[in-house]
Short mmCIF file of C-alpha atoms in Angstrom, two decimals:
data_model
loop_
_atom_site.label_atom_id
_atom_site.label_comp_id
_atom_site.label_asym_id
_atom_site.label_seq_id
_atom_site.Cartn_x
_atom_site.Cartn_y
_atom_site.Cartn_z
CA MET A 355 113.86 78.08 85.38
CA ASN A 356 111.59 77.17 88.31
CA CYS A 357 107.96 76.09 88.03
CA GLU A 358 106.64 79.64 88.44
CA GLY A 359 108.76 80.74 85.49
CA TRP A 360 107.39 77.85 83.42
CA ARG A 361 103.83 78.73 84.43
CA ILE A 362 104.31 82.31 83.29
CA GLU A 363 105.34 80.83 79.94
CA ILE A 364 102.34 78.46 79.98
CA ALA A 365 100.02 81.45 80.49
CA ALA A 366 101.71 83.20 77.57
CA LEU A 367 101.28 80.04 75.47
CA LEU A 368 97.55 79.94 76.28
CA ASP A 369 97.22 83.62 75.30
CA GLY A 370 99.04 82.97 72.02
CA SER A 371 101.93 85.21 73.04
CA SER A 372 104.58 82.61 73.75
CA ASP A 373 108.06 83.08 72.36
CA PRO A 374 108.31 80.47 69.53
CA GLY A 375 111.64 79.33 70.92
CA MET A 376 110.03 78.53 74.28
CA ILE A 377 107.14 76.37 73.09
CA SER A 378 109.06 73.09 72.88
CA GLY A 379 110.65 73.79 76.28
CA VAL A 380 107.23 74.47 77.83
CA ARG A 381 105.84 71.24 76.40
CA ALA A 382 108.84 69.24 77.60
CA HIS A 383 108.47 70.71 81.09
CA MET A 384 104.76 69.86 81.21
CA ASP A 385 105.60 66.26 80.26
CA ALA A 386 107.94 66.08 83.23
CA CYS A 387 106.01 68.19 85.81
CA SER A 388 102.52 67.05 86.76
CA SER A 389 101.69 70.19 88.77
CA CYS A 390 102.52 72.45 85.80
CA LEU A 391 100.46 70.19 83.56
CA GLN A 392 97.61 70.56 86.05
CA PHE A 393 98.06 74.36 85.90
CA TYR A 394 97.87 74.19 82.10
CA ARG A 395 94.61 72.19 82.27
CA GLU A 396 93.01 74.54 84.80
CA GLN A 397 93.98 77.61 82.82
CA SER A 398 92.74 76.04 79.59
CA GLU A 399 89.39 75.49 81.30
CA LEU A 400 89.44 79.10 82.50
CA ASN A 401 90.10 80.23 78.92
CA ALA A 402 87.15 78.15 77.75
CA VAL A 403 84.86 79.73 80.36
CA LEU A 404 86.05 83.29 79.71
CA GLY A 405 86.16 82.86 75.98
CA SER A 406 82.55 81.76 75.74
CA SER A 407 80.92 83.55 72.88
CA ASP A 408 78.18 86.16 73.35
CA LEU A 409 79.71 87.36 76.60
CA ASP A 410 80.54 90.65 74.90
CA LEU A 411 78.06 93.50 74.98
CA GLU A 412 77.00 95.53 71.97
CA PRO A 413 77.32 99.27 72.41
CA PRO A 414 73.88 100.88 72.24
CA GLU A 415 73.00 102.55 68.94
CA TYR A 416 72.25 105.91 70.55
CA LEU A 417 75.87 106.14 71.70
CA TRP A 418 77.09 107.33 68.30
CA TYR A 419 74.35 110.02 68.17
CA ARG A 420 75.43 111.26 71.58
CA ILE A 421 79.05 111.43 70.43
CA GLU A 422 78.11 113.08 67.15
CA SER A 423 75.96 115.73 68.81
CA ARG A 424 78.74 116.59 71.28
CA MET A 425 81.23 116.82 68.41
CA GLU A 426 78.91 119.19 66.56
CA ARG A 427 78.31 121.28 69.67
CA ARG A 428 82.05 121.57 70.21
CA GLU A 429 82.61 122.63 66.62
CA GLU A 430 79.88 125.25 66.98
CA VAL A 431 81.52 126.61 70.12
CA VAL A 432 84.89 126.83 68.36
CA ALA A 433 83.30 128.52 65.33
CA SER A 434 81.49 131.05 67.51
CA GLN A 435 84.66 132.06 69.32
CA SER A 436 86.25 135.37 68.37
CA PHE A 437 89.68 135.40 66.73
CA PRO A 438 91.61 136.40 69.91
CA ALA A 439 89.72 133.74 71.88
CA ARG A 440 90.73 131.12 69.31
CA LEU A 441 94.28 132.47 69.23
CA PHE A 442 94.60 132.12 72.99
CA GLY A 443 92.47 129.00 73.16
CA PHE A 444 95.50 127.00 74.25
CA TRP A 445 95.24 128.80 77.59
CA GLN A 446 92.12 126.73 78.31
CA LEU A 447 94.22 123.56 78.35
CA PRO A 448 95.49 123.17 81.92
CA ARG A 449 98.52 121.06 81.02
CA LEU A 450 99.65 123.49 78.36
CA ARG A 451 99.05 126.39 80.70
CA TYR A 452 101.18 124.85 83.45
CA ALA A 453 103.88 123.95 80.93
CA LEU A 454 103.95 127.51 79.60
CA VAL A 455 104.08 129.10 83.05
CA SER A 456 106.85 126.72 84.20
CA SER A 457 108.83 127.38 81.00
CA LEU A 458 108.52 131.13 81.56
CA LEU A 459 109.65 130.79 85.17
CA LEU A 460 112.58 128.66 84.09
CA LEU A 461 113.48 131.24 81.46
CA VAL A 462 113.39 134.10 83.98
CA VAL A 463 115.53 132.21 86.50
CA SER A 464 118.07 131.19 83.82
CA TRP A 465 118.19 134.74 82.50
CA SER A 466 118.76 136.16 86.00
CA LEU A 467 121.56 133.66 86.66
CA LEU A 468 123.19 134.49 83.35
CA GLN A 469 122.92 138.20 84.08
CA PHE A 470 124.47 137.73 87.50
CA LYS A 471 127.29 135.66 86.04
CA SER A 472 128.00 138.05 83.19
CA ARG A 473 127.92 141.04 85.58
CA ASN A 474 130.51 139.33 87.76
CA GLU A 475 132.64 138.63 84.73
CA ALA A 476 132.27 142.23 83.55
CA ASP A 477 133.30 143.45 87.01
CA GLN A 478 136.35 141.21 86.94
CA ILE A 479 137.33 142.50 83.48
CA LEU A 480 136.84 146.10 84.60
CA LEU A 481 139.00 145.57 87.69
CA ALA A 482 141.70 143.94 85.58
CA ARG A 483 141.58 146.86 83.19
CA ILE A 484 141.86 149.36 86.04
CA ASP A 485 144.86 147.45 87.39
CA ALA A 486 146.47 147.39 83.98
CA TYR A 487 145.79 151.09 83.53
CA GLN A 488 147.24 151.88 86.91
CA MET A 489 150.33 149.82 86.09
CA ASP A 490 150.68 151.72 82.82
CA VAL A 491 150.31 155.05 84.59
CA VAL A 492 152.80 154.08 87.24
CA GLN A 493 155.32 152.76 84.76
CA GLY A 494 154.88 155.77 82.40
CA ASN A 495 155.32 158.34 85.17
CA PRO A 496 158.94 158.54 86.33
CA PHE A 497 157.96 160.13 89.59
CA LEU A 498 155.32 157.51 90.43
CA SER A 499 157.49 154.64 89.25
CA GLY A 500 160.30 156.00 91.41
CA LEU A 501 157.90 156.09 94.34
CA ARG A 502 157.06 152.50 93.88
CA LYS A 503 160.54 151.23 93.37
CA SER A 504 162.44 153.23 96.00
CA THR A 505 161.70 153.65 99.63
CA PRO A 506 159.80 156.80 100.41
CA PRO A 507 161.97 159.79 101.05
CA ASP A 508 162.47 160.76 104.63
CA ASN A 509 159.79 163.06 105.87
CA PRO A 510 161.33 165.52 108.20
CA PHE A 511 158.01 166.12 109.93
CA LEU A 512 157.43 162.48 110.47
CA SER A 513 160.85 161.91 111.86
CA LEU A 514 160.33 164.89 114.16
CA ARG A 515 157.04 163.45 115.30
CA THR A 516 158.51 160.10 116.17
CA ALA A 517 161.52 161.72 117.79
CA THR A 518 159.64 163.99 120.14
CA SER A 519 157.32 162.48 122.59
CA ASN A 520 153.88 163.85 123.10
CA PRO A 521 153.44 164.76 126.69
CA PHE A 522 149.67 164.41 126.52
CA GLU A 523 149.81 160.98 124.98
CA SER A 524 152.32 159.73 127.48
CA LYS A 525 150.24 161.08 130.35
CA GLY A 526 147.13 159.43 128.99
CA SER A 527 148.81 156.10 128.56
CA ARG A 528 150.12 156.14 132.09
CA GLN A 529 146.67 156.70 133.54
CA MET B 1052 91.93 94.07 65.23
CA PRO B 1053 88.42 94.25 63.87
CA SER B 1054 88.06 92.19 60.74
CA GLU B 1055 86.75 95.18 58.74
CA PHE B 1056 90.20 96.68 58.27
CA SER B 1057 93.54 95.36 57.15
CA PRO B 1058 96.49 97.27 58.67
CA GLU B 1059 96.94 99.20 55.41
CA GLN B 1060 93.26 100.07 55.21
CA LEU B 1061 93.24 101.18 58.81
CA LYS B 1062 96.24 103.40 58.18
CA GLU B 1063 94.46 105.07 55.26
CA VAL B 1064 91.21 105.53 57.18
CA VAL B 1065 93.11 107.07 60.11
CA LYS B 1066 94.98 109.41 57.75
CA ARG B 1067 91.73 110.57 56.15
CA ALA B 1068 90.10 111.02 59.57
CA GLN B 1069 93.13 113.07 60.62
CA LYS B 1070 92.46 115.37 57.69
CA GLY B 1071 88.94 115.95 59.02
CA SER B 1072 86.83 113.33 57.24
CA ASP B 1073 83.83 112.68 59.50
CA GLN B 1074 82.86 109.65 57.45
CA ASP B 1075 86.22 108.00 58.12
CA PHE B 1076 85.98 108.87 61.78
CA TYR B 1077 82.60 107.14 61.84
CA GLN B 1078 84.20 104.09 60.22
CA LEU B 1079 86.76 104.04 63.02
CA TYR B 1080 83.93 104.25 65.54
CA VAL B 1081 82.11 101.36 63.89
CA ALA B 1082 85.24 99.22 63.88
CA PHE B 1083 86.43 99.95 67.40
CA SER B 1084 83.42 100.95 69.48
CA LYS B 1085 82.48 97.38 70.41
CA PRO B 1086 85.93 96.22 71.58
CA VAL B 1087 86.56 99.51 73.38
CA TYR B 1088 83.10 99.41 74.98
CA ASN B 1089 83.72 95.88 76.26
CA PHE B 1090 87.24 96.75 77.39
CA ILE B 1091 85.92 99.68 79.43
CA TRP B 1092 82.99 97.70 80.74
CA ARG B 1093 85.30 94.90 81.91
CA LEU B 1094 87.51 97.42 83.66
CA ILE B 1095 84.81 99.48 85.35
CA GLY B 1096 82.09 96.87 85.78
CA SER B 1097 79.16 99.15 84.99
CA VAL B 1098 77.27 99.44 81.72
CA GLU B 1099 76.22 103.06 82.32
CA ASP B 1100 79.74 104.19 83.15
CA ALA B 1101 81.08 102.25 80.15
CA GLU B 1102 78.72 104.19 77.85
CA ASP B 1103 79.84 107.52 79.26
CA LEU B 1104 83.49 106.59 79.03
CA VAL B 1105 83.23 105.30 75.45
CA GLN B 1106 81.69 108.65 74.59
CA GLU B 1107 84.52 110.54 76.31
CA THR B 1108 87.11 108.30 74.68
CA PHE B 1109 85.86 108.88 71.14
CA LEU B 1110 85.44 112.61 71.73
CA LYS B 1111 89.05 112.76 72.86
CA VAL B 1112 90.12 110.67 69.86
CA HIS B 1113 88.27 113.08 67.58
CA SER B 1114 89.93 116.15 69.06
CA GLU B 1115 93.41 114.67 69.38
CA LEU B 1116 93.60 112.57 66.23
CA LYS B 1117 95.51 115.30 64.40
CA ASN B 1118 98.32 114.90 66.92
CA LEU B 1119 98.78 111.16 66.33
CA ARG B 1120 102.07 110.96 64.46
CA ASP B 1121 102.01 107.31 63.38
CA PRO B 1122 98.61 106.06 62.10
CA ASN B 1123 99.86 102.48 62.55
CA GLN B 1124 99.74 103.07 66.30
CA PHE B 1125 96.08 104.08 66.27
CA ARG B 1126 94.78 100.96 68.00
CA PHE B 1127 97.22 101.18 70.94
CA TRP B 1128 96.66 104.90 71.20
CA LEU B 1129 92.87 104.39 71.31
CA TYR B 1130 93.12 101.78 74.07
CA ARG B 1131 95.51 104.00 75.99
CA ILE B 1132 92.97 106.84 75.88
CA ALA B 1133 90.18 104.48 76.95
CA ARG B 1134 92.30 103.15 79.81
CA ASN B 1135 93.17 106.68 80.95
CA GLU B 1136 89.50 107.64 80.90
CA VAL B 1137 88.68 104.65 83.11
CA TYR B 1138 91.45 105.51 85.54
CA GLN B 1139 90.34 109.13 85.70
CA LYS B 1140 86.78 108.07 86.37
CA LEU B 1141 87.89 105.70 89.11
CA ARG B 1142 90.00 108.42 90.70
CA ARG B 1143 87.09 110.86 90.61
CA THR B 1144 84.78 108.28 92.18
CA GLN B 1145 87.41 107.53 94.76
CA ARG B 1146 87.81 111.18 95.66
CA ALA B 1147 84.06 111.52 95.96
CA THR B 1148 83.83 108.60 98.34
CA GLU B 1149 86.93 109.75 100.24
CA VAL B 1150 88.61 106.37 100.26
CA SER B 1151 92.36 106.22 100.75
CA ILE B 1152 94.33 105.46 97.61
CA ASP B 1153 97.61 104.83 99.39
CA ASP B 1154 97.76 101.09 99.13
CA GLU B 1155 96.86 99.85 95.70
CA ASP B 1156 97.45 96.21 96.53
CA ALA B 1157 95.24 96.39 99.58
CA GLY B 1158 92.27 97.02 97.32
CA TYR B 1159 92.68 100.26 95.44
CA TYR B 1160 89.18 100.27 94.05
CA ASN B 1161 87.56 97.73 96.29
CA PHE B 1162 84.86 100.18 97.28
CA LEU B 1163 83.43 99.62 93.84
CA LYS B 1164 82.69 96.02 94.73
CA ASP B 1165 79.71 97.06 96.84
CA ASP B 1166 78.06 98.54 93.79
CA ILE B 1167 78.85 95.46 91.77
CA ARG B 1168 77.39 93.10 94.33
CA GLN B 1169 74.08 94.79 93.97
CA PRO B 1170 71.99 93.01 91.38
CA ASP B 1171 72.19 94.71 87.99
CA PRO B 1172 69.10 93.51 86.13
CA GLU B 1173 70.31 94.80 82.78
CA ARG B 1174 73.59 92.93 82.99
CA LEU B 1175 71.98 89.77 84.30
CA ALA B 1176 69.41 89.85 81.56
CA LEU B 1177 72.04 90.46 78.91
CA SER B 1178 74.53 87.79 79.69
CA GLY B 1179 73.35 85.74 82.61
CA GLU B 1180 75.08 84.46 85.65
CA LEU B 1181 78.47 83.81 84.09
CA ASN B 1182 79.03 87.43 83.17
CA ASP B 1183 78.14 88.46 86.69
CA VAL B 1184 80.62 85.96 88.10
CA ILE B 1185 83.33 87.15 85.72
CA THR B 1186 82.62 90.80 86.47
CA ARG B 1187 82.95 90.17 90.19
CA ALA B 1188 86.18 88.25 89.64
CA LEU B 1189 87.61 91.07 87.54
CA GLN B 1190 86.63 93.73 90.04
CA SER B 1191 88.45 91.80 92.76
CA LEU B 1192 91.71 92.40 90.83
CA THR B 1193 93.77 95.53 91.29
CA PRO B 1194 93.71 97.80 88.21
CA LYS B 1195 97.33 96.90 87.42
CA TYR B 1196 96.35 93.25 86.93
CA ARG B 1197 92.88 93.91 85.59
CA ASP B 1198 93.80 95.93 82.52
CA VAL B 1199 96.51 93.55 81.26
CA PHE B 1200 94.30 90.53 81.94
CA VAL B 1201 91.33 92.01 80.08
CA LEU B 1202 93.52 93.02 77.13
CA ALA B 1203 95.11 89.56 76.89
CA VAL B 1204 92.15 87.30 77.58
CA PHE B 1205 89.09 89.25 76.39
CA GLN B 1206 90.60 91.54 73.76
CA LYS B 1207 92.98 88.80 72.53
CA MET B 1208 95.78 91.32 72.29
CA SER B 1209 99.34 89.99 72.09
CA TYR B 1210 101.63 90.67 75.04
CA GLU B 1211 103.83 92.84 72.81
CA ASP B 1212 100.82 95.00 71.93
CA ILE B 1213 99.75 95.19 75.57
CA THR B 1214 103.13 96.68 76.49
CA LYS B 1215 102.37 99.50 74.02
CA VAL B 1216 99.01 100.19 75.65
CA VAL B 1217 100.02 100.02 79.30
CA GLY B 1218 103.59 101.26 78.93
CA ARG B 1219 105.17 98.52 81.00
CA SER B 1220 107.88 95.99 80.16
CA LEU B 1221 107.10 92.64 78.56
CA LEU B 1222 108.31 90.80 81.64
CA SER B 1223 106.07 92.88 83.90
CA VAL B 1224 103.07 92.31 81.62
CA LYS B 1225 103.70 88.54 81.48
CA THR B 1226 104.05 88.26 85.25
CA ASP B 1227 100.96 90.39 85.93
CA ILE B 1228 98.82 88.36 83.53
CA TYR B 1229 100.00 85.13 85.17
CA ARG B 1230 99.13 86.47 88.65
CA ALA B 1231 95.78 87.79 87.41
CA ARG B 1232 95.03 84.37 85.91
CA LEU B 1233 95.63 82.73 89.30
CA MET B 1234 93.36 85.22 91.05
CA VAL B 1235 90.56 84.98 88.50
CA LYS B 1236 90.71 81.21 88.51
CA GLU B 1237 90.45 81.26 92.30
CA ALA B 1238 87.57 83.74 92.18
CA ILE B 1239 85.50 81.72 89.72
CA SER B 1240 86.62 78.26 90.80
CA SER B 1241 83.29 77.56 92.47
CA TYR B 1242 81.55 78.30 89.18
CA MET B 1243 84.02 76.14 87.23
CA LYS B 1244 83.63 73.16 89.57
CA ARG B 1245 79.88 72.83 89.48
CA PRO B 1246 78.04 71.55 86.43
CA ARG B 1247 77.39 74.56 84.21
CA VAL B 1248 73.89 75.59 83.26
CA GLU B 1249 73.56 76.59 79.65
CA LYS B 1250 73.37 80.32 79.13
CA LEU B 1251 70.05 81.98 78.49
#
């Protein structure tokens, strides 16, 4: 520990708040370090000056009467309040008011997020159900299942359409 | 702790006051008004403001006492309320005088010094030159140093107890008291060096 560390301990010793395990160490350091011993002497003198008796003031006697009268006035105000006013009296406390408003806001935001999340999940479940239903329908219907498994049957109209060229289309493409 | 109460007695008085006994609340006022008044006065440096703030402190104690969970903590809780009242008052004064509060170490409440330099006949008459010197020295400290120093040196509170009032670590409290001691010693060194005149 350096001298500043020892001086912090010396100050604690002078204030009666020194760690009992440190006292012998502090004393040993002061025996070896003249500047820390000087600090101890100066601070002891400061303690003597500050600790002089009758430096404290007495609170004036009228102070209690002022406090008492304000306490009584407050009780009268509370007693004169109607039941709803007393019930919602907490609203007069700014800290409580802010806390309540912030809690409500937090609740609304959390609720909206939860709603959004659960709606998404519900949509996903619905889509999965539709898929499963469609699969069931397809598999249960021999015609539809055949459509899925085999290649579509040849459409004679389609084949005709691809076979014959459209004169208008070809003209248009040339231009 | 005031000599009137042992810790057990204090606990019982606080419990009864919590239940609404005005007589027990008055006993708490009698026991603690003087130390709290001096604590506030040392912090704020004005007798008139100290009276107002003691009044506000005890009114708050009266209205909030029901919410104190552990009656053993009453003393720390009381000082914490008193300290908060002082800080609120200083902030209000600061706002009114439109002084920047950005740099605490550069003299957070130094504007108050001007008021303190003006002669206060009541204070001078009450406690003489030494109190005036000490008040000036205390007001030259930043609030962070001032409250722990006043609690340790004037209120004779242990460092452990001070941590409960100011809500800082023991190491921080120890270091701040040490630094405050250096500053106060420097501020009143001229008084300490010269031969002291007996108080009035």
